[in-house]
Tab-separated table of C-alpha atoms and ligand atoms in Angstrom:
chain	number	residue	atom	x	y	z
A	1	MET	CA	211.448	117.150	85.241
A	2	ILE	CA	210.177	116.276	88.717
A	3	LYS	CA	209.802	112.536	89.393
A	4	LEU	CA	207.368	111.316	92.025
A	5	TYR	CA	207.795	107.835	93.524
A	6	ASP	CA	204.209	107.034	94.207
A	7	PHE	CA	201.565	104.467	95.142
A	8	PRO	CA	197.977	105.157	93.992
A	9	LEU	CA	196.276	104.244	97.288
A	10	SER	CA	198.784	105.924	99.599
A	11	GLY	CA	197.192	108.967	101.208
A	12	HIS	CA	200.641	110.429	101.877
A	13	ALA	CA	201.480	110.135	98.182
A	14	HIS	CA	198.073	111.481	97.156
A	15	LYS	CA	198.686	114.715	99.115
A	16	VAL	CA	201.686	115.349	96.869
A	17	ARG	CA	199.822	114.474	93.650
A	18	LEU	CA	197.071	116.861	94.750
A	19	MET	CA	199.530	119.688	95.398
A	20	LEU	CA	201.317	119.129	92.069
A	21	SER	CA	197.985	119.175	90.282
A	22	LEU	CA	196.729	122.320	92.053
A	23	LEU	CA	199.979	124.079	91.153
A	24	LYS	CA	199.764	122.700	87.603
A	25	ILE	CA	203.277	121.274	87.743
A	26	ASP	CA	204.172	118.544	85.231
A	27	TYR	CA	205.853	115.496	86.678
A	28	GLU	CA	206.673	111.883	85.955
A	29	ARG	CA	204.980	109.340	88.160
A	30	ILE	CA	206.913	106.199	89.112
A	31	GLU	CA	204.775	103.612	90.833
A	32	VAL	CA	206.455	101.682	93.645
A	33	ALA	CA	204.807	98.261	94.025
A	34	LEU	CA	204.357	98.262	97.796
A	35	ALA	CA	202.523	94.913	97.710
A	36	LYS	CA	205.613	93.319	96.174
A	37	GLY	CA	207.956	94.988	98.682
A	38	GLU	CA	209.639	97.171	96.057
A	39	GLN	CA	210.056	99.911	98.661
A	40	ARG	CA	212.705	97.698	100.307
A	41	SER	CA	214.762	97.254	97.153
A	42	GLU	CA	218.329	98.546	97.235
A	43	ASP	CA	217.516	101.221	94.655
A	44	PHE	CA	214.532	102.578	96.564
A	45	LEU	CA	216.267	102.446	99.961
A	46	ALA	CA	218.996	104.620	98.460
A	47	LEU	CA	216.269	107.251	97.904
A	48	ASN	CA	214.477	106.725	101.212
A	49	PRO	CA	215.990	104.488	103.907
A	50	PHE	CA	212.610	104.657	105.705
A	51	HIS	CA	211.129	102.607	102.781
A	52	HIS	CA	208.149	104.951	102.329
A	53	VAL	CA	206.491	106.643	99.411
A	54	PRO	CA	206.222	109.464	98.488
A	55	VAL	CA	209.686	110.528	97.371
A	56	LEU	CA	210.270	113.451	95.038
A	57	LYS	CA	213.333	113.682	92.852
A	58	GLU	CA	214.292	116.758	90.877
A	59	ASP	CA	217.627	116.453	89.074
A	60	GLY	CA	220.071	115.545	91.861
A	61	LEU	CA	217.722	116.567	94.686
A	62	VAL	CA	215.819	113.873	96.581
A	63	ILE	CA	213.119	114.761	99.127
A	64	ARG	CA	211.303	112.172	101.219
A	65	ASP	CA	208.229	112.675	103.445
A	66	SER	CA	204.952	114.135	102.202
A	67	ASN	CA	205.016	117.214	104.439
A	68	ALA	CA	208.599	118.017	103.445
A	69	ILE	CA	207.633	117.665	99.792
A	70	LEU	CA	204.583	119.945	100.212
A	71	THR	CA	206.877	122.476	101.889
A	72	TYR	CA	209.399	122.259	99.060
A	73	LEU	CA	206.763	122.695	96.353
A	74	ALA	CA	205.179	125.687	98.089
A	75	LYS	CA	208.465	127.427	98.859
A	76	LYS	CA	209.724	126.901	95.325
A	77	PHE	CA	206.621	127.377	93.192
A	78	ALA	CA	203.842	128.994	95.257
A	79	PRO	CA	205.068	130.888	98.360
A	80	ASP	CA	201.531	131.991	99.308
A	81	TRP	CA	200.799	128.370	100.157
A	82	TYR	CA	203.436	128.564	102.962
A	83	PRO	CA	204.113	132.213	103.858
A	84	SER	CA	207.452	132.810	105.515
A	85	ASP	CA	206.526	135.253	108.295
A	86	ALA	CA	206.995	133.883	111.804
A	87	GLU	CA	203.342	133.542	112.823
A	88	SER	CA	202.083	132.060	109.534
A	89	SER	CA	204.938	129.535	109.465
A	90	ALA	CA	204.174	128.456	113.023
A	91	ARG	CA	200.428	128.171	112.327
A	92	ILE	CA	201.124	125.918	109.342
A	93	GLN	CA	203.681	123.843	111.213
A	94	GLU	CA	201.162	123.216	114.011
A	95	TRP	CA	198.929	121.429	111.516
A	96	LEU	CA	201.722	119.633	109.660
A	97	SER	CA	202.599	118.068	113.004
A	98	VAL	CA	198.970	116.993	113.468
A	99	ALA	CA	199.022	115.494	109.959
A	100	ASN	CA	202.114	113.530	110.886
A	101	LYS	CA	200.919	112.194	114.242
A	102	GLU	CA	197.237	112.389	115.200
A	103	LEU	CA	195.939	112.059	111.636
A	104	THR	CA	198.177	109.070	110.922
A	105	GLU	CA	197.425	107.368	114.243
A	106	GLY	CA	193.662	107.961	113.901
A	107	PRO	CA	192.024	107.946	110.437
A	108	GLY	CA	195.211	106.778	108.672
A	109	THR	CA	195.524	103.712	110.902
A	110	ALA	CA	191.791	102.878	110.842
A	111	ARG	CA	191.933	102.853	107.027
A	112	LEU	CA	195.136	100.814	107.031
A	113	VAL	CA	193.353	98.097	109.020
A	114	ASN	CA	190.270	97.995	106.757
A	115	VAL	CA	191.878	98.471	103.364
A	116	PHE	CA	195.259	96.783	103.770
A	117	GLY	CA	194.538	94.332	106.595
A	118	ALA	CA	197.134	95.845	108.933
A	119	GLY	CA	197.232	94.115	112.320
A	120	LEU	CA	196.701	97.311	114.314
A	121	ASP	CA	194.130	98.309	116.947
A	122	HIS	CA	191.124	99.380	114.858
A	123	LYS	CA	188.911	100.366	117.814
A	124	ALA	CA	191.614	102.597	119.326
A	125	ALA	CA	192.251	104.192	115.935
A	126	ILE	CA	188.534	104.994	115.523
A	127	GLU	CA	188.449	106.560	119.003
A	128	LYS	CA	191.531	108.653	118.250
A	129	SER	CA	189.983	109.677	114.941
A	130	HIS	CA	186.883	111.116	116.583
A	131	GLU	CA	188.969	112.943	119.209
A	132	LEU	CA	190.877	114.568	116.370
A	133	LEU	CA	187.823	115.258	114.208
A	134	ASN	CA	186.061	116.948	117.139
A	135	ILE	CA	189.036	119.271	117.603
A	136	ILE	CA	189.167	120.101	113.902
A	137	GLU	CA	185.391	120.577	113.737
A	138	GLN	CA	185.564	123.181	116.522
A	139	HIS	CA	188.663	124.791	115.023
A	140	LEU	CA	186.872	125.255	111.691
A	141	GLU	CA	183.914	127.073	113.277
A	142	GLY	CA	183.913	130.469	111.528
A	143	ARG	CA	186.985	129.549	109.458
A	144	ASP	CA	187.257	128.527	105.794
A	145	TRP	CA	190.803	127.153	105.929
A	146	ILE	CA	192.783	125.282	108.527
A	147	ALA	CA	195.824	127.454	109.266
A	148	LEU	CA	195.432	130.882	107.656
A	149	GLU	CA	192.696	132.906	105.997
A	150	HIS	CA	193.517	131.328	102.656
A	151	VAL	CA	194.375	127.830	101.494
A	152	THR	CA	197.854	126.590	102.486
A	153	VAL	CA	199.848	123.363	102.562
A	154	ALA	CA	198.209	122.647	105.946
A	155	ASP	CA	194.864	122.066	104.199
A	156	ILE	CA	196.447	119.695	101.703
A	157	ALA	CA	198.386	117.831	104.419
A	158	LEU	CA	195.153	117.090	106.290
A	159	PHE	CA	192.820	116.558	103.349
A	160	THR	CA	193.355	113.006	102.129
A	161	TYR	CA	193.176	110.979	105.328
A	162	ILE	CA	190.157	112.969	106.521
A	163	ALA	CA	188.316	112.660	103.187
A	164	HIS	CA	188.986	108.891	103.152
A	165	ALA	CA	188.270	108.336	106.874
A	166	PRO	CA	185.001	106.460	106.097
A	167	GLU	CA	187.120	103.698	104.475
A	168	GLY	CA	188.345	103.010	108.009
A	169	ASP	CA	184.785	103.062	109.420
A	170	VAL	CA	185.271	106.596	110.722
A	171	SER	CA	182.033	108.379	109.865
A	172	LEU	CA	182.183	112.066	108.961
A	173	GLU	CA	178.433	112.580	109.349
A	174	ALA	CA	178.653	114.485	112.631
A	175	TYR	CA	181.084	117.098	111.315
A	176	PRO	CA	179.415	119.784	109.154
A	177	ASN	CA	182.347	122.225	109.300
A	178	ILE	CA	184.729	119.490	108.172
A	179	ASN	CA	182.445	118.470	105.319
A	180	ALA	CA	182.210	122.092	104.148
A	181	TRP	CA	186.008	122.415	104.325
A	182	LEU	CA	186.494	119.171	102.336
A	183	ALA	CA	184.078	120.481	99.685
A	184	ARG	CA	186.031	123.774	99.561
A	185	ILE	CA	189.235	121.862	98.758
A	186	GLU	CA	187.462	119.630	96.238
A	187	SER	CA	186.259	122.719	94.385
A	188	LEU	CA	189.766	124.169	93.924
A	189	ASP	CA	190.891	124.442	90.306
A	190	GLY	CA	193.073	121.411	89.548
A	191	PHE	CA	191.710	119.200	92.356
A	192	VAL	CA	192.347	115.466	91.881
A	193	GLY	CA	191.014	112.850	94.252
A	194	MET	CA	192.476	109.558	95.409
A	195	PRO	CA	190.704	106.416	94.150
A	196	LYS	CA	188.255	104.952	96.637
A	197	THR	CA	189.387	101.560	97.828
A	198	ASN	CA	187.895	98.136	98.290
A	199	VAL	CA	188.815	96.381	101.488
A	200	GLY	CA	191.273	93.484	101.512
A	201	LEU	CA	194.336	94.746	99.619
A	202	THR	CA	197.623	93.583	101.066
A	203	VAL	CA	200.788	95.591	101.490
A	204	SER	CA	203.858	93.819	102.838
B	301	GSH	N1	205.943	110.292	107.147
B	301	GSH	C1	205.835	109.707	105.820
B	301	GSH	C2	204.977	108.453	105.887
B	301	GSH	C3	204.822	107.822	104.502
B	301	GSH	C4	204.209	106.429	104.595
B	301	GSH	O1	203.841	105.933	105.694
B	301	GSH	N2	204.073	105.781	103.424
B	301	GSH	C5	203.504	104.456	103.356
B	301	GSH	C6	202.345	104.438	102.375
B	301	GSH	S1	201.036	105.470	102.957
B	301	GSH	C7	204.544	103.468	102.814
B	301	GSH	O2	205.254	103.790	101.882
B	301	GSH	N3	204.605	102.251	103.393
B	301	GSH	C8	205.484	101.226	102.933
B	301	GSH	C9	206.275	100.604	104.056
B	301	GSH	O3	206.056	100.963	105.239
B	301	GSH	O4	207.109	99.753	103.786
B	301	GSH	C10	205.241	110.749	104.851
B	301	GSH	O5	204.496	111.625	105.304
B	301	GSH	O6	205.560	110.704	103.660
């Protein structure tokens, strides 16, 4: 059975829980106590030397990084979520890269400051968030899904940190296309959300 090394309030980990749930795949959840520094234990570093959740383990196979895990799950269990033709693959990869950089540096960082007290530049993160959200808002004009004409891993990779952007004081009010897209994902069969957070949690 698949094991997922997880943390309930990690958006990166939530993306994987969401994908597993949408694909109706059973798995065992192993919570890594980030606040206690468990991600730096010898056992966990053997799974992921970058000391991050999520990590997926299936028999002897270990995969770290949320986007890599989404890719693995789609390729193995649901190829339509990441079609293999050249153009579709490139379209999806474009947005996985955005999920990794701009989304993390913008809404991900703004939330990290508010929810976990990270000593990062909140104002800059909010500015970057709105730059990104404006681009996505325009991109979604006349489109239902982010990369292709149907839902793909790109939608899941972007979902969590956009849906939870208000926790970092990044308002979504000015983005009707984004709100409609979020609602489209939330209405998928098997959707599970991430718990909303109170400010002031501490992660080492
Ligand atoms: N690129 C990684 C980033 C994962 C990541 O940043 N995880 C955070 C939680 S959201 C973490 O485990 N932080 C613990 C630490 O930095 O020690 C991914 O997409 O999985």
